[in-house]
Amino acid sequence: MKRVITYGTFDLLHYGHINLLRRAKEQGDYLIVALSTDEFNWNSKQKKCYFPYEKRKQLLEAIRYVDLVIPEENWEQKIEDVKLYKVDTFVMGDDWEGKFDFLKDYCEVVYLPRTPEISTTQIKKDLGK
Ligand code: C2G
């Protein structure tokens, strides 16, 4: 079984995220999503989530491509996660191109093209938030 992992906030889940998750799953047979906790988002990514972690986790677990959701609590956990979950492939959108190449010592690293025109920032802007 080929195991894939990806990381993210996935707040205000939208079709760009779904496109990423679908293509990540296509890289193998089992997809793990490491979901950024509220604390990690606020302290390390300066992101204030609209939906709290448990709600974002519930949404992700309802997606057919997702097999397991685990918490992402810090920037440093990726190598341990890859070892612990016996990950074969690490996948991220190409806005992160090159940022996680250190993982190539442990697994395949794949950056996938982002879905253009859609982002949470754009949604909030369009809603006048
Ligand atoms: N994404 C995409 N197309 C979009 C928007 C997002 O392909 N239009 C992808 C991103 O490239 C990322 C994933 O969807 O791979 C999740 O996006 P975010 O929730 O914005 O993730 P981010 O805040 O970048 O967190 O340790 C890594 C970080 O946790 C990544």
mmCIF file of N, CA and C and ligand atoms in Angstrom:
data_model
loop_
_atom_site.group_PDB
_atom_site.id
_atom_site.type_symbol
_atom_site.label_atom_id
_atom_site.label_comp_id
_atom_site.label_asym_id
_atom_site.label_seq_id
_atom_site.Cartn_x
_atom_site.Cartn_y
_atom_site.Cartn_z
ATOM 1 N N MET A 1 0.861 -1.183 0.000
ATOM 2 C CA MET A 1 0.000 0.000 0.000
ATOM 3 C C MET A 1 0.899 1.235 0.000
ATOM 4 N N LYS A 2 0.640 2.124 -0.991
ATOM 5 C CA LYS A 2 1.440 3.330 -1.098
ATOM 6 C C LYS A 2 0.781 4.437 -0.274
ATOM 7 N N ARG A 3 1.565 4.998 0.679
ATOM 8 C CA ARG A 3 0.988 5.953 1.632
ATOM 9 C C ARG A 3 1.474 7.368 1.310
ATOM 10 N N VAL A 4 0.494 8.268 1.266
ATOM 11 C CA VAL A 4 0.751 9.660 0.883
ATOM 12 C C VAL A 4 0.385 10.572 2.052
ATOM 13 N N ILE A 5 1.133 11.663 2.219
ATOM 14 C CA ILE A 5 0.774 12.644 3.261
ATOM 15 C C ILE A 5 0.806 14.046 2.680
ATOM 16 N N THR A 6 -0.090 14.891 3.187
ATOM 17 C CA THR A 6 -0.080 16.300 2.829
ATOM 18 C C THR A 6 -0.471 17.108 4.053
ATOM 19 N N TYR A 7 -0.160 18.401 4.040
ATOM 20 C CA TYR A 7 -0.342 19.263 5.214
ATOM 21 C C TYR A 7 -1.099 20.512 4.810
ATOM 22 N N GLY A 8 -1.886 21.032 5.759
ATOM 23 C CA GLY A 8 -2.546 22.306 5.459
ATOM 24 C C GLY A 8 -3.552 22.729 6.499
ATOM 25 N N THR A 9 -4.096 23.939 6.297
ATOM 26 C CA THR A 9 -5.105 24.506 7.191
ATOM 27 C C THR A 9 -6.517 24.131 6.746
ATOM 28 N N PHE A 10 -6.725 24.145 5.439
ATOM 29 C CA PHE A 10 -8.020 23.761 4.839
ATOM 30 C C PHE A 10 -9.184 24.499 5.499
ATOM 31 N N ASP A 11 -9.005 25.828 5.672
ATOM 32 C CA ASP A 11 -10.087 26.612 6.297
ATOM 33 C C ASP A 11 -10.687 27.529 5.256
ATOM 34 N N LEU A 12 -12.015 27.467 5.400
ATOM 35 C CA LEU A 12 -12.998 27.648 4.353
ATOM 36 C C LEU A 12 -12.605 26.716 3.222
ATOM 37 N N LEU A 13 -12.877 25.467 3.456
ATOM 38 C CA LEU A 13 -12.608 24.413 2.467
ATOM 39 C C LEU A 13 -13.218 24.801 1.112
ATOM 40 N N HIS A 14 -12.442 24.682 0.048
ATOM 41 C CA HIS A 14 -12.971 25.031 -1.276
ATOM 42 C C HIS A 14 -12.424 24.064 -2.316
ATOM 43 N N TYR A 15 -12.870 24.236 -3.548
ATOM 44 C CA TYR A 15 -12.566 23.247 -4.597
ATOM 45 C C TYR A 15 -11.077 23.176 -4.931
ATOM 46 N N GLY A 16 -10.329 24.236 -4.610
ATOM 47 C CA GLY A 16 -8.868 24.160 -4.801
ATOM 48 C C GLY A 16 -8.268 23.111 -3.877
ATOM 49 N N HIS A 17 -8.779 23.083 -2.652
ATOM 50 C CA HIS A 17 -8.317 22.061 -1.691
ATOM 51 C C HIS A 17 -8.721 20.665 -2.154
ATOM 52 N N ILE A 18 -9.949 20.558 -2.633
ATOM 53 C CA ILE A 18 -10.446 19.245 -3.088
ATOM 54 C C ILE A 18 -9.612 18.747 -4.269
ATOM 55 N N ASN A 19 -9.273 19.655 -5.197
ATOM 56 C CA ASN A 19 -8.415 19.281 -6.337
ATOM 57 C C ASN A 19 -7.066 18.759 -5.857
ATOM 58 N N LEU A 20 -6.541 19.402 -4.829
ATOM 59 C CA LEU A 20 -5.242 18.987 -4.283
ATOM 60 C C LEU A 20 -5.366 17.603 -3.648
ATOM 61 N N LEU A 21 -6.406 17.426 -2.844
ATOM 62 C CA LEU A 21 -6.578 16.146 -2.139
ATOM 63 C C LEU A 21 -6.823 15.005 -3.117
ATOM 64 N N ARG A 22 -7.580 15.287 -4.173
ATOM 65 C CA ARG A 22 -7.855 14.243 -5.187
ATOM 66 C C ARG A 22 -6.543 13.821 -5.856
ATOM 67 N N ARG A 23 -5.731 14.799 -6.262
ATOM 68 C CA ARG A 23 -4.475 14.473 -6.941
ATOM 69 C C ARG A 23 -3.465 13.848 -5.982
ATOM 70 N N ALA A 24 -3.516 14.276 -4.709
ATOM 71 C CA ALA A 24 -2.615 13.652 -3.713
ATOM 72 C C ALA A 24 -2.965 12.178 -3.562
ATOM 73 N N LYS A 25 -4.251 11.877 -3.488
ATOM 74 C CA LYS A 25 -4.674 10.482 -3.358
ATOM 75 C C LYS A 25 -4.276 9.655 -4.574
ATOM 76 N N GLU A 26 -4.283 10.281 -5.750
ATOM 77 C CA GLU A 26 -3.891 9.594 -6.984
ATOM 78 C C GLU A 26 -2.417 9.167 -6.971
ATOM 79 N N GLN A 27 -1.660 9.747 -6.045
ATOM 80 C CA GLN A 27 -0.233 9.396 -5.943
ATOM 81 C C GLN A 27 -0.044 8.063 -5.234
ATOM 82 N N GLY A 28 -1.123 7.538 -4.616
ATOM 83 C CA GLY A 28 -0.972 6.273 -3.862
ATOM 84 C C GLY A 28 -2.313 5.646 -3.554
ATOM 85 N N ASP A 29 -2.351 4.949 -2.379
ATOM 86 C CA ASP A 29 -3.590 4.227 -2.028
ATOM 87 C C ASP A 29 -4.199 4.726 -0.721
ATOM 88 N N TYR A 30 -3.410 5.456 0.068
ATOM 89 C CA TYR A 30 -3.842 5.852 1.409
ATOM 90 C C TYR A 30 -3.351 7.270 1.650
ATOM 91 N N LEU A 31 -4.299 8.180 1.940
ATOM 92 C CA LEU A 31 -3.915 9.589 2.081
ATOM 93 C C LEU A 31 -4.100 10.064 3.528
ATOM 94 N N ILE A 32 -3.017 10.532 4.086
ATOM 95 C CA ILE A 32 -3.038 11.136 5.422
ATOM 96 C C ILE A 32 -2.992 12.652 5.252
ATOM 97 N N VAL A 33 -3.886 13.354 5.950
ATOM 98 C CA VAL A 33 -3.848 14.814 5.939
ATOM 99 C C VAL A 33 -3.441 15.276 7.335
ATOM 100 N N ALA A 34 -2.331 16.011 7.403
ATOM 101 C CA ALA A 34 -1.897 16.612 8.672
ATOM 102 C C ALA A 34 -2.497 18.009 8.714
ATOM 103 N N LEU A 35 -3.485 18.167 9.567
ATOM 104 C CA LEU A 35 -4.302 19.382 9.612
ATOM 105 C C LEU A 35 -3.769 20.350 10.675
ATOM 106 N N SER A 36 -3.462 21.564 10.240
ATOM 107 C CA SER A 36 -2.891 22.551 11.159
ATOM 108 C C SER A 36 -3.854 22.840 12.308
ATOM 109 N N THR A 37 -3.352 22.754 13.534
ATOM 110 C CA THR A 37 -4.206 23.057 14.694
ATOM 111 C C THR A 37 -4.447 24.566 14.752
ATOM 112 N N ASP A 38 -5.439 24.953 15.545
ATOM 113 C CA ASP A 38 -5.747 26.383 15.701
ATOM 114 C C ASP A 38 -4.543 27.126 16.265
ATOM 115 N N GLU A 39 -3.875 26.498 17.238
ATOM 116 C CA GLU A 39 -2.720 27.144 17.880
ATOM 117 C C GLU A 39 -1.581 27.318 16.868
ATOM 118 N N PHE A 40 -1.303 26.271 16.097
ATOM 119 C CA PHE A 40 -0.216 26.342 15.100
ATOM 120 C C PHE A 40 -0.535 27.423 14.070
ATOM 121 N N ASN A 41 -1.783 27.444 13.641
ATOM 122 C CA ASN A 41 -2.175 28.466 12.664
ATOM 123 C C ASN A 41 -1.954 29.870 13.211
ATOM 124 N N TRP A 42 -2.393 30.082 14.449
ATOM 125 C CA TRP A 42 -2.310 31.425 15.011
ATOM 126 C C TRP A 42 -0.867 31.797 15.348
ATOM 127 N N ASN A 43 -0.155 30.889 16.017
ATOM 128 C CA ASN A 43 1.197 31.199 16.508
ATOM 129 C C ASN A 43 2.249 31.187 15.409
ATOM 130 N N SER A 44 2.080 30.300 14.412
ATOM 131 C CA SER A 44 3.171 30.126 13.442
ATOM 132 C C SER A 44 2.819 30.521 12.027
ATOM 133 N N LYS A 45 1.513 30.621 11.743
ATOM 134 C CA LYS A 45 1.142 30.975 10.364
ATOM 135 C C LYS A 45 0.341 32.270 10.316
ATOM 136 N N GLN A 46 0.138 32.876 11.522
ATOM 137 C CA GLN A 46 -0.633 34.128 11.605
ATOM 138 C C GLN A 46 -1.974 33.988 10.849
ATOM 139 N N LYS A 47 -2.529 32.815 10.934
ATOM 140 C CA LYS A 47 -3.859 32.579 10.315
ATOM 141 C C LYS A 47 -4.893 32.396 11.432
ATOM 142 N N LYS A 48 -5.960 33.179 11.359
ATOM 143 C CA LYS A 48 -7.065 32.960 12.305
ATOM 144 C C LYS A 48 -8.121 32.160 11.566
ATOM 145 N N CYS A 49 -8.348 30.938 12.014
ATOM 146 C CA CYS A 49 -9.276 30.062 11.280
ATOM 147 C C CYS A 49 -10.725 30.482 11.514
ATOM 148 N N TYR A 50 -11.532 30.337 10.463
ATOM 149 C CA TYR A 50 -12.967 30.591 10.635
ATOM 150 C C TYR A 50 -13.586 29.419 11.390
ATOM 151 N N PHE A 51 -13.232 28.182 10.911
ATOM 152 C CA PHE A 51 -13.708 26.974 11.595
ATOM 153 C C PHE A 51 -12.603 26.434 12.499
ATOM 154 N N PRO A 52 -12.975 26.047 13.726
ATOM 155 C CA PRO A 52 -11.967 25.454 14.620
ATOM 156 C C PRO A 52 -11.539 24.076 14.125
ATOM 157 N N TYR A 53 -10.452 23.599 14.687
ATOM 158 C CA TYR A 53 -9.808 22.355 14.245
ATOM 159 C C TYR A 53 -10.807 21.203 14.118
ATOM 160 N N GLU A 54 -11.600 20.968 15.145
ATOM 161 C CA GLU A 54 -12.524 19.823 15.131
ATOM 162 C C GLU A 54 -13.514 19.890 13.958
ATOM 163 N N LYS A 55 -13.952 21.104 13.617
ATOM 164 C CA LYS A 55 -14.884 21.256 12.495
ATOM 165 C C LYS A 55 -14.152 21.033 11.163
ATOM 166 N N ARG A 56 -12.921 21.566 11.073
ATOM 167 C CA ARG A 56 -12.136 21.380 9.847
ATOM 168 C C ARG A 56 -11.792 19.901 9.684
ATOM 169 N N LYS A 57 -11.520 19.213 10.785
ATOM 170 C CA LYS A 57 -11.232 17.781 10.742
ATOM 171 C C LYS A 57 -12.463 16.994 10.270
ATOM 172 N N GLN A 58 -13.615 17.374 10.781
ATOM 173 C CA GLN A 58 -14.876 16.714 10.405
ATOM 174 C C GLN A 58 -15.115 16.861 8.888
ATOM 175 N N LEU A 59 -14.858 18.046 8.380
ATOM 176 C CA LEU A 59 -15.042 18.280 6.932
ATOM 177 C C LEU A 59 -14.088 17.400 6.115
ATOM 178 N N LEU A 60 -12.826 17.380 6.524
ATOM 179 C CA LEU A 60 -11.835 16.596 5.772
ATOM 180 C C LEU A 60 -12.160 15.104 5.815
ATOM 181 N N GLU A 61 -12.615 14.629 6.968
ATOM 182 C CA GLU A 61 -12.905 13.189 7.112
ATOM 183 C C GLU A 61 -14.089 12.765 6.252
ATOM 184 N N ALA A 62 -14.867 13.757 5.786
ATOM 185 C CA ALA A 62 -16.023 13.446 4.935
ATOM 186 C C ALA A 62 -15.645 13.372 3.460
ATOM 187 N N ILE A 63 -14.384 13.679 3.161
ATOM 188 C CA ILE A 63 -13.929 13.705 1.763
ATOM 189 C C ILE A 63 -13.451 12.312 1.374
ATOM 190 N N ARG A 64 -13.941 11.826 0.233
ATOM 191 C CA ARG A 64 -13.677 10.419 -0.163
ATOM 192 C C ARG A 64 -12.178 10.135 -0.334
ATOM 193 N N TYR A 65 -11.375 11.162 -0.638
ATOM 194 C CA TYR A 65 -9.947 10.917 -0.899
ATOM 195 C C TYR A 65 -9.138 10.761 0.396
ATOM 196 N N VAL A 66 -9.710 11.209 1.516
ATOM 197 C CA VAL A 66 -8.958 11.299 2.779
ATOM 198 C C VAL A 66 -9.177 10.035 3.613
ATOM 199 N N ASP A 67 -8.057 9.413 4.050
ATOM 200 C CA ASP A 67 -8.161 8.182 4.856
ATOM 201 C C ASP A 67 -7.890 8.423 6.335
ATOM 202 N N LEU A 68 -7.067 9.434 6.627
ATOM 203 C CA LEU A 68 -6.735 9.701 8.041
ATOM 204 C C LEU A 68 -6.386 11.177 8.188
ATOM 205 N N VAL A 69 -6.883 11.787 9.261
ATOM 206 C CA VAL A 69 -6.522 13.177 9.585
ATOM 207 C C VAL A 69 -5.772 13.185 10.914
ATOM 208 N N ILE A 70 -4.576 13.791 10.895
ATOM 209 C CA ILE A 70 -3.774 13.916 12.125
ATOM 210 C C ILE A 70 -3.485 15.399 12.338
ATOM 211 N N PRO A 71 -3.144 15.809 13.570
ATOM 212 C CA PRO A 71 -2.873 17.227 13.823
ATOM 213 C C PRO A 71 -1.479 17.635 13.348
ATOM 214 N N GLU A 72 -1.415 18.827 12.759
ATOM 215 C CA GLU A 72 -0.110 19.447 12.479
ATOM 216 C C GLU A 72 0.088 20.511 13.544
ATOM 217 N N GLU A 73 1.064 20.285 14.444
ATOM 218 C CA GLU A 73 1.242 21.185 15.594
ATOM 219 C C GLU A 73 2.456 22.090 15.472
ATOM 220 N N ASN A 74 3.372 21.740 14.557
ATOM 221 C CA ASN A 74 4.588 22.568 14.397
ATOM 222 C C ASN A 74 5.213 22.307 13.024
ATOM 223 N N TRP A 75 6.191 23.168 12.669
ATOM 224 C CA TRP A 75 6.855 23.021 11.363
ATOM 225 C C TRP A 75 7.784 21.803 11.358
ATOM 226 N N GLU A 76 8.213 21.341 12.514
ATOM 227 C CA GLU A 76 9.294 20.351 12.602
ATOM 228 C C GLU A 76 8.834 18.892 12.594
ATOM 229 N N GLN A 77 7.550 18.644 12.556
ATOM 230 C CA GLN A 77 7.099 17.256 12.767
ATOM 231 C C GLN A 77 7.127 16.380 11.509
ATOM 232 N N LYS A 78 7.401 16.955 10.350
ATOM 233 C CA LYS A 78 7.226 16.231 9.091
ATOM 234 C C LYS A 78 8.091 14.969 8.995
ATOM 235 N N ILE A 79 9.374 15.073 9.358
ATOM 236 C CA ILE A 79 10.246 13.888 9.235
ATOM 237 C C ILE A 79 9.733 12.765 10.131
ATOM 238 N N GLU A 80 9.380 13.132 11.373
ATOM 239 C CA GLU A 80 8.830 12.119 12.287
ATOM 240 C C GLU A 80 7.541 11.518 11.731
ATOM 241 N N ASP A 81 6.676 12.366 11.185
ATOM 242 C CA ASP A 81 5.413 11.866 10.604
ATOM 243 C C ASP A 81 5.693 10.871 9.474
ATOM 244 N N VAL A 82 6.637 11.234 8.599
ATOM 245 C CA VAL A 82 6.955 10.360 7.451
ATOM 246 C C VAL A 82 7.435 9.002 7.957
ATOM 247 N N LYS A 83 8.258 9.028 9.005
ATOM 248 C CA LYS A 83 8.753 7.754 9.561
ATOM 249 C C LYS A 83 7.634 6.989 10.267
ATOM 250 N N LEU A 84 6.907 7.699 11.131
ATOM 251 C CA LEU A 84 5.867 7.057 11.963
ATOM 252 C C LEU A 84 4.766 6.421 11.127
ATOM 253 N N TYR A 85 4.367 7.130 10.059
ATOM 254 C CA TYR A 85 3.238 6.629 9.237
ATOM 255 C C TYR A 85 3.716 5.891 7.993
ATOM 256 N N LYS A 86 5.047 5.673 7.926
ATOM 257 C CA LYS A 86 5.631 4.913 6.798
ATOM 258 C C LYS A 86 5.187 5.487 5.444
ATOM 259 N N VAL A 87 5.362 6.795 5.347
ATOM 260 C CA VAL A 87 4.905 7.539 4.159
ATOM 261 C C VAL A 87 5.850 7.301 2.985
ATOM 262 N N ASP A 88 5.255 7.069 1.809
ATOM 263 C CA ASP A 88 6.057 6.919 0.588
ATOM 264 C C ASP A 88 6.190 8.240 -0.172
ATOM 265 N N THR A 89 5.103 9.042 -0.112
ATOM 266 C CA THR A 89 5.092 10.280 -0.906
ATOM 267 C C THR A 89 4.523 11.446 -0.107
ATOM 268 N N PHE A 90 5.240 12.553 -0.149
ATOM 269 C CA PHE A 90 4.805 13.813 0.483
ATOM 270 C C PHE A 90 4.330 14.713 -0.644
ATOM 271 N N VAL A 91 3.135 15.288 -0.474
ATOM 272 C CA VAL A 91 2.556 16.129 -1.538
ATOM 273 C C VAL A 91 2.171 17.496 -0.978
ATOM 274 N N MET A 92 2.484 18.555 -1.728
ATOM 275 C CA MET A 92 2.035 19.907 -1.379
ATOM 276 C C MET A 92 1.761 20.652 -2.665
ATOM 277 N N GLY A 93 0.943 21.704 -2.564
ATOM 278 C CA GLY A 93 0.745 22.593 -3.710
ATOM 279 C C GLY A 93 2.048 23.322 -4.013
ATOM 280 N N ASP A 94 2.186 23.741 -5.279
ATOM 281 C CA ASP A 94 3.490 24.289 -5.696
ATOM 282 C C ASP A 94 3.747 25.705 -5.205
ATOM 283 N N ASP A 95 2.838 26.267 -4.405
ATOM 284 C CA ASP A 95 3.191 27.514 -3.710
ATOM 285 C C ASP A 95 4.272 27.218 -2.670
ATOM 286 N N TRP A 96 4.467 25.930 -2.385
ATOM 287 C CA TRP A 96 5.508 25.498 -1.449
ATOM 288 C C TRP A 96 6.720 24.890 -2.164
ATOM 289 N N GLU A 97 6.754 25.055 -3.492
ATOM 290 C CA GLU A 97 7.821 24.432 -4.302
ATOM 291 C C GLU A 97 9.202 24.594 -3.652
ATOM 292 N N GLY A 98 9.873 23.492 -3.436
ATOM 293 C CA GLY A 98 11.241 23.512 -2.919
ATOM 294 C C GLY A 98 11.362 23.613 -1.406
ATOM 295 N N LYS A 99 10.294 24.063 -0.731
ATOM 296 C CA LYS A 99 10.393 24.336 0.705
ATOM 297 C C LYS A 99 10.572 23.060 1.536
ATOM 298 N N PHE A 100 10.155 21.933 1.011
ATOM 299 C CA PHE A 100 10.210 20.700 1.801
ATOM 300 C C PHE A 100 11.102 19.647 1.146
ATOM 301 N N ASP A 101 12.073 20.110 0.337
ATOM 302 C CA ASP A 101 12.960 19.159 -0.364
ATOM 303 C C ASP A 101 13.826 18.353 0.601
ATOM 304 N N PHE A 102 13.978 18.832 1.846
ATOM 305 C CA PHE A 102 14.748 18.052 2.841
ATOM 306 C C PHE A 102 14.097 16.683 3.081
ATOM 307 N N LEU A 103 12.806 16.585 2.740
ATOM 308 C CA LEU A 103 12.119 15.298 2.968
ATOM 309 C C LEU A 103 12.520 14.247 1.925
ATOM 310 N N LYS A 104 13.240 14.686 0.869
ATOM 311 C CA LYS A 104 13.631 13.737 -0.192
ATOM 312 C C LYS A 104 14.540 12.631 0.336
ATOM 313 N N ASP A 105 15.158 12.878 1.497
ATOM 314 C CA ASP A 105 15.979 11.821 2.145
ATOM 315 C C ASP A 105 15.100 10.719 2.739
ATOM 316 N N TYR A 106 13.796 10.984 2.842
ATOM 317 C CA TYR A 106 12.913 10.041 3.552
ATOM 318 C C TYR A 106 11.783 9.508 2.683
ATOM 319 N N CYS A 107 11.384 10.296 1.675
ATOM 320 C CA CYS A 107 10.253 9.871 0.840
ATOM 321 C C CYS A 107 10.281 10.670 -0.471
ATOM 322 N N GLU A 108 9.391 10.305 -1.380
ATOM 323 C CA GLU A 108 9.234 11.084 -2.616
ATOM 324 C C GLU A 108 8.567 12.419 -2.254
ATOM 325 N N VAL A 109 8.976 13.487 -2.893
ATOM 326 C CA VAL A 109 8.377 14.808 -2.643
ATOM 327 C C VAL A 109 7.758 15.308 -3.941
ATOM 328 N N VAL A 110 6.450 15.603 -3.887
ATOM 329 C CA VAL A 110 5.726 16.023 -5.102
ATOM 330 C C VAL A 110 5.028 17.355 -4.836
ATOM 331 N N TYR A 111 5.280 18.325 -5.708
ATOM 332 C CA TYR A 111 4.576 19.616 -5.628
ATOM 333 C C TYR A 111 3.605 19.658 -6.805
ATOM 334 N N LEU A 112 2.342 19.919 -6.487
ATOM 335 C CA LEU A 112 1.307 19.906 -7.542
ATOM 336 C C LEU A 112 0.844 21.328 -7.839
ATOM 337 N N PRO A 113 0.541 21.610 -9.086
ATOM 338 C CA PRO A 113 0.073 22.976 -9.415
ATOM 339 C C PRO A 113 -1.159 23.361 -8.588
ATOM 340 N N ARG A 114 -1.140 24.563 -8.051
ATOM 341 C CA ARG A 114 -2.318 25.061 -7.325
ATOM 342 C C ARG A 114 -3.463 25.268 -8.297
ATOM 343 N N THR A 115 -4.690 25.229 -7.764
ATOM 344 C CA THR A 115 -5.861 25.587 -8.580
ATOM 345 C C THR A 115 -5.916 27.107 -8.643
ATOM 346 N N PRO A 116 -5.863 27.672 -9.843
ATOM 347 C CA PRO A 116 -5.846 29.143 -9.931
ATOM 348 C C PRO A 116 -7.180 29.771 -9.520
ATOM 349 N N GLU A 117 -7.126 31.066 -9.211
ATOM 350 C CA GLU A 117 -8.296 31.916 -8.952
ATOM 351 C C GLU A 117 -9.057 31.630 -7.667
ATOM 352 N N ILE A 118 -8.776 30.588 -6.956
ATOM 353 C CA ILE A 118 -9.555 30.359 -5.732
ATOM 354 C C ILE A 118 -8.609 30.348 -4.529
ATOM 355 N N SER A 119 -9.020 31.116 -3.510
ATOM 356 C CA SER A 119 -8.276 31.090 -2.245
ATOM 357 C C SER A 119 -9.217 31.585 -1.154
ATOM 358 N N THR A 120 -8.913 31.245 0.067
ATOM 359 C CA THR A 120 -9.751 31.700 1.175
ATOM 360 C C THR A 120 -9.731 33.219 1.252
ATOM 361 N N THR A 121 -8.541 33.787 0.984
ATOM 362 C CA THR A 121 -8.431 35.258 1.002
ATOM 363 C C THR A 121 -9.398 35.873 -0.005
ATOM 364 N N GLN A 122 -9.451 35.268 -1.206
ATOM 365 C CA GLN A 122 -10.338 35.788 -2.257
ATOM 366 C C GLN A 122 -11.803 35.649 -1.838
ATOM 367 N N ILE A 123 -12.144 34.523 -1.229
ATOM 368 C CA ILE A 123 -13.533 34.303 -0.797
ATOM 369 C C ILE A 123 -13.932 35.373 0.216
ATOM 370 N N LYS A 124 -13.043 35.597 1.200
ATOM 371 C CA LYS A 124 -13.359 36.592 2.238
ATOM 372 C C LYS A 124 -13.500 37.978 1.627
ATOM 373 N N LYS A 125 -12.630 38.284 0.628
ATOM 374 C CA LYS A 125 -12.684 39.603 -0.031
ATOM 375 C C LYS A 125 -14.019 39.742 -0.761
ATOM 376 N N ASP A 126 -14.395 38.697 -1.477
ATOM 377 C CA ASP A 126 -15.645 38.737 -2.253
ATOM 378 C C ASP A 126 -16.859 38.858 -1.343
ATOM 379 N N LEU A 127 -16.733 38.313 -0.138
ATOM 380 C CA LEU A 127 -17.860 38.383 0.807
ATOM 381 C C LEU A 127 -17.829 39.684 1.599
ATOM 382 N N GLY A 128 -16.795 40.497 1.306
ATOM 383 C CA GLY A 128 -16.713 41.784 1.984
ATOM 384 C C GLY A 128 -16.289 41.676 3.427
ATOM 385 N N LYS A 129 -15.528 40.592 3.712
ATOM 386 C CA LYS A 129 -15.089 40.398 5.110
ATOM 387 C C LYS A 129 -13.816 41.182 5.371
HETATM 388 N N1 C2G B 1 -4.131 24.740 -2.564
HETATM 389 C C1 C2G B 1 -4.276 24.546 -3.936
HETATM 390 N N2 C2G B 1 -4.977 25.436 -4.657
HETATM 391 C C2 C2G B 1 -5.555 26.519 -4.073
HETATM 392 C C3 C2G B 1 -5.424 26.713 -2.679
HETATM 393 C C4 C2G B 1 -4.697 25.803 -1.939
HETATM 394 O O1 C2G B 1 -3.758 23.571 -4.495
HETATM 395 N N3 C2G B 1 -6.260 27.401 -4.843
HETATM 396 C C5 C2G B 1 -3.341 23.760 -1.802
HETATM 397 C C6 C2G B 1 -2.123 24.367 -1.122
HETATM 398 O O2 C2G B 1 -1.044 24.485 -2.035
HETATM 399 C C7 C2G B 1 -1.846 23.344 -0.022
HETATM 400 C C8 C2G B 1 -3.252 22.829 0.327
HETATM 401 O O3 C2G B 1 -4.115 23.220 -0.766
HETATM 402 O O4 C2G B 1 -1.070 22.271 -0.545
HETATM 403 C C9 C2G B 1 -3.784 23.407 1.612
HETATM 404 O O5 C2G B 1 -3.752 24.816 1.497
HETATM 405 P P1 C2G B 1 -3.726 25.694 2.852
HETATM 406 O O6 C2G B 1 -4.802 25.226 3.762
HETATM 407 O O7 C2G B 1 -3.620 27.143 2.476
HETATM 408 O O8 C2G B 1 -2.339 25.203 3.473
HETATM 409 P P2 C2G B 1 -1.164 26.115 4.049
HETATM 410 O O9 C2G B 1 -1.721 27.155 4.952
HETATM 411 O O10 C2G B 1 -0.337 26.507 2.902
HETATM 412 O O11 C2G B 1 -0.418 25.086 5.027
HETATM 413 O O12 C2G B 1 3.216 22.632 6.780
HETATM 414 C C10 C2G B 1 2.548 23.061 5.594
HETATM 415 C C11 C2G B 1 1.439 24.018 5.920
HETATM 416 O O13 C2G B 1 0.598 23.500 6.919
HETATM 417 C C12 C2G B 1 0.642 24.319 4.648
#
